mmCIF file of C-alpha atoms in Angstrom:
data_model
loop_
_atom_site.group_PDB
_atom_site.id
_atom_site.type_symbol
_atom_site.label_atom_id
_atom_site.label_comp_id
_atom_site.label_asym_id
_atom_site.label_seq_id
_atom_site.Cartn_x
_atom_site.Cartn_y
_atom_site.Cartn_z
ATOM 1 C CA MET A 1 0.000 0.000 0.000
ATOM 2 C CA ALA A 2 1.309 3.453 -0.948
ATOM 3 C CA ILE A 3 1.504 5.826 2.010
ATOM 4 C CA LEU A 4 2.519 8.760 -0.228
ATOM 5 C CA GLU A 5 1.697 9.325 -3.892
ATOM 6 C CA LEU A 6 2.401 12.063 -6.393
ATOM 7 C CA ARG A 7 0.070 12.080 -9.357
ATOM 8 C CA ASP A 8 1.179 14.075 -12.397
ATOM 9 C CA VAL A 9 2.634 16.899 -10.289
ATOM 10 C CA THR A 10 3.990 20.053 -11.904
ATOM 11 C CA SER A 11 5.677 22.842 -9.957
ATOM 12 C CA GLY A 12 8.304 25.551 -10.149
ATOM 13 C CA TYR A 13 9.348 29.032 -9.088
ATOM 14 C CA GLY A 14 7.632 32.137 -10.423
ATOM 15 C CA GLU A 15 7.114 31.469 -14.092
ATOM 16 C CA VAL A 16 9.890 28.870 -14.319
ATOM 17 C CA GLN A 17 8.580 25.315 -14.429
ATOM 18 C CA ILE A 18 10.873 22.739 -12.798
ATOM 19 C CA LEU A 19 8.709 19.618 -12.430
ATOM 20 C CA TRP A 20 6.872 18.197 -15.429
ATOM 21 C CA GLY A 21 4.182 15.676 -14.551
ATOM 22 C CA VAL A 22 5.986 13.724 -11.837
ATOM 23 C CA THR A 23 4.247 10.559 -10.676
ATOM 24 C CA LEU A 24 5.670 8.354 -7.944
ATOM 25 C CA ALA A 25 4.577 6.245 -4.968
ATOM 26 C CA LEU A 26 6.203 5.303 -1.664
ATOM 27 C CA GLN A 27 5.161 1.973 -0.226
ATOM 28 C CA ASP A 28 4.487 1.975 3.502
ATOM 29 C CA GLY A 29 7.610 0.990 5.430
ATOM 30 C CA SER A 30 9.859 1.064 2.372
ATOM 31 C CA MET A 31 13.022 2.993 1.633
ATOM 32 C CA THR A 32 13.011 4.802 -1.713
ATOM 33 C CA SER A 33 15.760 6.801 -3.398
ATOM 34 C CA LEU A 34 15.356 9.755 -5.720
ATOM 35 C CA VAL A 35 18.546 10.331 -7.692
ATOM 36 C CA GLY A 36 19.661 12.524 -10.549
ATOM 37 C CA ALA A 37 22.095 15.195 -11.605
ATOM 38 C CA ASN A 38 22.313 18.690 -10.132
ATOM 39 C CA GLY A 39 19.389 20.759 -11.360
ATOM 40 C CA ALA A 40 17.190 17.741 -12.072
ATOM 41 C CA GLY A 41 14.502 19.025 -9.697
ATOM 42 C CA LYS A 42 15.057 16.761 -6.702
ATOM 43 C CA THR A 43 14.959 19.462 -4.019
ATOM 44 C CA THR A 44 12.033 21.178 -5.743
ATOM 45 C CA LEU A 45 10.168 17.880 -5.589
ATOM 46 C CA LEU A 46 10.722 17.584 -1.837
ATOM 47 C CA ARG A 47 9.725 21.199 -1.276
ATOM 48 C CA THR A 48 6.553 20.610 -3.273
ATOM 49 C CA ILE A 49 5.679 17.488 -1.311
ATOM 50 C CA MET A 50 6.244 19.387 1.933
ATOM 51 C CA GLY A 51 4.146 22.367 0.853
ATOM 52 C CA VAL A 52 6.910 24.962 0.675
ATOM 53 C CA ASN A 53 6.135 25.099 -3.039
ATOM 54 C CA ARG A 54 2.507 24.707 -4.103
ATOM 55 C CA PRO A 55 1.962 22.181 -6.895
ATOM 56 C CA TRP A 56 0.704 23.915 -10.025
ATOM 57 C CA GLN A 57 -1.127 20.806 -11.155
ATOM 58 C CA GLY A 58 -1.569 17.247 -9.983
ATOM 59 C CA GLN A 59 -2.188 15.735 -6.565
ATOM 60 C CA ILE A 60 -0.179 14.805 -3.489
ATOM 61 C CA ILE A 61 -1.906 11.968 -1.650
ATOM 62 C CA PHE A 62 -0.832 11.092 1.900
ATOM 63 C CA GLU A 63 -2.507 8.161 3.647
ATOM 64 C CA GLY A 64 -5.327 8.255 1.125
ATOM 65 C CA GLU A 65 -6.064 12.000 1.500
ATOM 66 C CA ASP A 66 -5.304 14.828 -0.899
ATOM 67 C CA VAL A 67 -2.912 17.111 0.990
ATOM 68 C CA SER A 68 -1.799 19.142 -2.037
ATOM 69 C CA LYS A 69 -2.934 22.476 -0.593
ATOM 70 C CA LEU A 70 -1.921 21.964 3.044
ATOM 71 C CA PRO A 71 0.869 24.184 4.449
ATOM 72 C CA PRO A 72 4.105 22.606 5.734
ATOM 73 C CA HIS A 73 3.177 22.732 9.426
ATOM 74 C CA ALA A 74 -0.071 20.870 8.755
ATOM 75 C CA LYS A 75 1.772 18.178 6.829
ATOM 76 C CA ALA A 76 4.370 17.863 9.583
ATOM 77 C CA ALA A 77 1.572 17.440 12.106
ATOM 78 C CA ARG A 78 0.296 14.498 10.041
ATOM 79 C CA GLY A 79 3.715 12.841 9.904
ATOM 80 C CA LEU A 80 5.390 14.189 6.748
ATOM 81 C CA VAL A 81 8.851 15.350 7.813
ATOM 82 C CA LEU A 82 11.710 16.848 5.779
ATOM 83 C CA VAL A 83 15.397 16.871 6.711
ATOM 84 C CA PRO A 84 16.489 19.781 4.503
ATOM 85 C CA GLU A 85 19.670 20.151 2.502
ATOM 86 C CA GLY A 86 22.245 22.122 4.471
ATOM 87 C CA ARG A 87 20.988 20.811 7.857
ATOM 88 C CA GLN A 88 19.572 24.171 9.021
ATOM 89 C CA LEU A 89 20.313 23.499 12.676
ATOM 90 C CA PHE A 90 20.086 26.000 15.520
ATOM 91 C CA SER A 91 23.837 26.452 15.826
ATOM 92 C CA HIS A 92 23.794 28.283 19.178
ATOM 93 C CA MET A 93 21.592 25.655 20.802
ATOM 94 C CA THR A 94 22.770 22.349 22.243
ATOM 95 C CA VAL A 95 22.212 18.956 20.685
ATOM 96 C CA LEU A 96 19.447 18.224 23.181
ATOM 97 C CA GLU A 97 17.767 21.577 22.524
ATOM 98 C CA ASN A 98 17.854 20.959 18.776
ATOM 99 C CA LEU A 99 16.280 17.547 19.304
ATOM 100 C CA ALA A 100 13.564 19.105 21.445
ATOM 101 C CA MET A 101 12.790 21.541 18.614
ATOM 102 C CA GLY A 102 12.171 18.556 16.372
ATOM 103 C CA ALA A 103 9.441 17.335 18.695
ATOM 104 C CA THR A 104 7.164 20.328 18.195
ATOM 105 C CA PRO A 105 4.291 18.548 16.347
ATOM 106 C CA LYS A 106 1.581 17.641 18.845
ATOM 107 C CA ARG A 107 1.615 13.969 17.876
ATOM 108 C CA SER A 108 5.334 13.689 18.753
ATOM 109 C CA ARG A 109 5.276 15.275 22.213
ATOM 110 C CA ALA A 110 3.844 12.212 23.919
ATOM 111 C CA GLU A 111 6.558 10.094 22.278
ATOM 112 C CA TYR A 112 9.455 12.374 23.210
ATOM 113 C CA ASN A 113 11.224 9.954 25.557
ATOM 114 C CA ARG A 114 10.813 6.990 23.212
ATOM 115 C CA ASN A 115 12.096 8.985 20.250
ATOM 116 C CA LEU A 116 15.019 10.345 22.244
ATOM 117 C CA GLU A 117 16.006 6.806 23.173
ATOM 118 C CA LEU A 118 15.729 5.804 19.507
ATOM 119 C CA VAL A 119 17.988 8.586 18.210
ATOM 120 C CA PHE A 120 20.587 8.076 20.935
ATOM 121 C CA GLU A 121 20.668 4.371 20.101
ATOM 122 C CA MET A 122 21.004 5.152 16.394
ATOM 123 C CA PHE A 123 23.564 7.939 16.911
ATOM 124 C CA PRO A 124 25.519 7.240 20.142
ATOM 125 C CA ARG A 125 27.787 10.206 19.445
ATOM 126 C CA LEU A 126 24.845 12.559 19.912
ATOM 127 C CA LYS A 127 24.158 11.091 23.335
ATOM 128 C CA ASP A 128 27.780 11.708 24.316
ATOM 129 C CA ARG A 129 27.558 15.302 23.073
ATOM 130 C CA GLN A 130 24.005 16.185 24.012
ATOM 131 C CA ASN A 131 25.097 19.318 25.886
ATOM 132 C CA GLN A 132 27.418 20.549 23.128
ATOM 133 C CA LYS A 133 26.329 23.424 20.909
ATOM 134 C CA ALA A 134 25.432 22.254 17.413
ATOM 135 C CA GLY A 135 27.580 24.896 15.702
ATOM 136 C CA THR A 136 30.770 23.493 17.250
ATOM 137 C CA MET A 137 30.243 19.977 15.889
ATOM 138 C CA SER A 138 31.793 18.455 12.786
ATOM 139 C CA GLY A 139 29.837 18.291 9.532
ATOM 140 C CA GLY A 140 29.140 14.602 9.981
ATOM 141 C CA GLU A 141 27.888 15.083 13.510
ATOM 142 C CA GLN A 142 25.670 17.932 12.377
ATOM 143 C CA GLN A 143 24.163 15.722 9.680
ATOM 144 C CA MET A 144 23.484 13.042 12.283
ATOM 145 C CA LEU A 145 21.763 15.683 14.392
ATOM 146 C CA ALA A 146 19.671 16.882 11.446
ATOM 147 C CA VAL A 147 18.386 13.356 10.799
ATOM 148 C CA ALA A 148 17.840 12.774 14.516
ATOM 149 C CA ARG A 149 15.866 16.004 14.809
ATOM 150 C CA GLY A 150 13.631 14.773 12.001
ATOM 151 C CA LEU A 151 13.074 11.496 13.822
ATOM 152 C CA MET A 152 12.031 13.381 16.956
ATOM 153 C CA ALA A 153 8.933 14.535 15.046
ATOM 154 C CA SER A 154 7.587 10.940 14.961
ATOM 155 C CA PRO A 155 7.518 10.847 11.158
ATOM 156 C CA LYS A 156 5.473 8.428 9.133
ATOM 157 C CA VAL A 157 7.434 9.532 6.060
ATOM 158 C CA LEU A 158 10.939 10.934 6.533
ATOM 159 C CA MET A 159 12.368 12.771 3.522
ATOM 160 C CA ILE A 160 16.121 13.382 3.583
ATOM 161 C CA ASP A 161 17.696 15.851 1.162
ATOM 162 C CA GLU A 162 21.364 15.150 0.305
ATOM 163 C CA LEU A 163 22.450 13.058 3.275
ATOM 164 C CA SER A 164 26.109 12.796 2.232
ATOM 165 C CA LEU A 165 26.715 16.261 0.789
ATOM 166 C CA GLY A 166 30.178 17.580 1.649
ATOM 167 C CA LEU A 167 31.099 14.752 4.015
ATOM 168 C CA ALA A 168 34.206 12.570 4.145
ATOM 169 C CA PRO A 169 33.746 9.021 2.789
ATOM 170 C CA PHE A 170 34.013 7.303 6.185
ATOM 171 C CA LEU A 171 31.285 9.584 7.590
ATOM 172 C CA VAL A 172 29.094 8.821 4.588
ATOM 173 C CA LEU A 173 29.428 5.117 5.356
ATOM 174 C CA GLN A 174 28.455 5.710 8.991
ATOM 175 C CA LEU A 175 25.354 7.651 7.999
ATOM 176 C CA PHE A 176 24.242 5.066 5.484
ATOM 177 C CA GLU A 177 24.724 2.329 8.075
ATOM 178 C CA SER A 178 22.443 4.328 10.365
ATOM 179 C CA LEU A 179 19.848 4.481 7.595
ATOM 180 C CA LYS A 180 19.683 0.703 7.576
ATOM 181 C CA LYS A 181 18.545 0.818 11.213
ATOM 182 C CA LEU A 182 15.524 2.865 10.167
ATOM 183 C CA ARG A 183 14.108 -0.254 8.521
ATOM 184 C CA GLU A 184 13.470 -1.668 11.980
ATOM 185 C CA THR A 185 11.322 1.337 12.945
ATOM 186 C CA GLY A 186 8.807 0.976 10.113
ATOM 187 C CA ILE A 187 9.295 4.596 9.032
ATOM 188 C CA THR A 188 8.940 5.172 5.297
ATOM 189 C CA VAL A 189 11.997 6.964 3.891
ATOM 190 C CA LEU A 190 12.481 9.030 0.734
ATOM 191 C CA LEU A 191 16.188 9.666 0.217
ATOM 192 C CA VAL A 192 17.376 12.331 -2.208
ATOM 193 C CA GLU A 193 21.041 11.682 -2.807
ATOM 194 C CA GLN A 194 23.815 12.484 -5.298
ATOM 195 C CA ASN A 195 25.852 9.465 -4.206
ATOM 196 C CA VAL A 196 23.878 7.225 -6.531
ATOM 197 C CA ARG A 197 25.847 4.065 -5.811
ATOM 198 C CA MET A 198 25.228 4.271 -2.054
ATOM 199 C CA ALA A 199 21.597 5.304 -2.453
ATOM 200 C CA LEU A 200 20.802 2.341 -4.680
ATOM 201 C CA ALA A 201 22.627 -0.019 -2.302
ATOM 202 C CA VAL A 202 20.454 0.789 0.733
ATOM 203 C CA THR A 203 17.016 1.435 -0.786
ATOM 204 C CA ASP A 204 14.263 -0.840 -2.044
ATOM 205 C CA TYR A 205 13.027 1.208 -4.970
ATOM 206 C CA ALA A 206 14.467 4.069 -6.995
ATOM 207 C CA TYR A 207 13.397 6.923 -9.228
ATOM 208 C CA VAL A 208 15.827 8.686 -11.554
ATOM 209 C CA LEU A 209 14.851 12.300 -12.164
ATOM 210 C CA ALA A 210 16.129 14.172 -15.227
ATOM 211 C CA GLU A 211 15.083 17.698 -16.174
ATOM 212 C CA GLY A 212 12.074 17.547 -13.883
ATOM 213 C CA ARG A 213 10.744 14.241 -15.197
ATOM 214 C CA VAL A 214 10.959 10.654 -13.971
ATOM 215 C CA GLU A 215 13.137 8.977 -16.611
ATOM 216 C CA ILE A 216 13.746 5.590 -14.973
ATOM 217 C CA GLN A 217 12.170 3.748 -12.065
ATOM 218 C CA GLY A 218 12.167 0.288 -10.574
ATOM 219 C CA PRO A 219 13.627 -1.844 -7.792
ATOM 220 C CA SER A 220 16.951 -0.337 -6.782
ATOM 221 C CA ARG A 221 18.983 -3.379 -7.807
ATOM 222 C CA GLU A 222 17.487 -3.306 -11.292
ATOM 223 C CA VAL A 223 18.055 0.437 -11.627
ATOM 224 C CA ALA A 224 21.686 -0.059 -10.563
ATOM 225 C CA HIS A 225 22.144 -2.461 -13.495
ATOM 226 C CA ASN A 226 20.434 -0.192 -16.008
ATOM 227 C CA PRO A 227 23.057 0.660 -18.681
ATOM 228 C CA ASP A 228 21.973 4.327 -18.847
ATOM 229 C CA VAL A 229 22.262 4.704 -15.065
ATOM 230 C CA GLN A 230 25.634 2.949 -15.009
ATOM 231 C CA LYS A 231 26.983 5.227 -17.718
ATOM 232 C CA ALA A 232 25.563 8.501 -16.380
ATOM 233 C CA TYR A 233 25.909 8.049 -12.612
ATOM 234 C CA LEU A 234 28.063 5.055 -11.741
ATOM 235 C CA GLY A 235 31.022 5.581 -14.071
ATOM 236 C CA LEU A 236 30.703 2.146 -15.666
#
């Protein structure tokens, strides 16, 4: 069963159209990757799902309801959560304070202690540094905190924009290992990622976006063996 669907969605900025009839579906409890080159429209797609950008046409269906016109805070309250590109942490606040800010939706407040235990188990380094200010942490630690803050909102669908951007390879491996633990939680994940090889290795299903359109889709293993994907993104 699809927990989130996009049906022929178009969107953009001002008069500039970025998305051209995008249709996709996330199966409940699955991990899906959205990959493509810079400028393909990946971030615009996430912003449109979240409500930062209004879809010009088409529908966004979440748990069987059309949420196309809902603002971001209303979608977050229902369980749609975005971990934005660039982390956007509160740099002068501690790790624990940043995590508390993630638990602002009403549905997540009652689950604060359970979620805190979950993120500290997933990211032990954050537990060790819970009283440290976010702005003094390394890039990898800040990315861990950004994902953890998203988890504090009790998401049903967690969308992560560019998990590995600007990080050293060993930190990328750590973060992707942490993603695997999300499978045990039942949270549905949509991962936007430029590291195509890693994204296809950890996800169940994949969409390849090119110039605002879905060009290729299928189970991640099949997409990884697609000759066009291998040539364009995997260097094979």
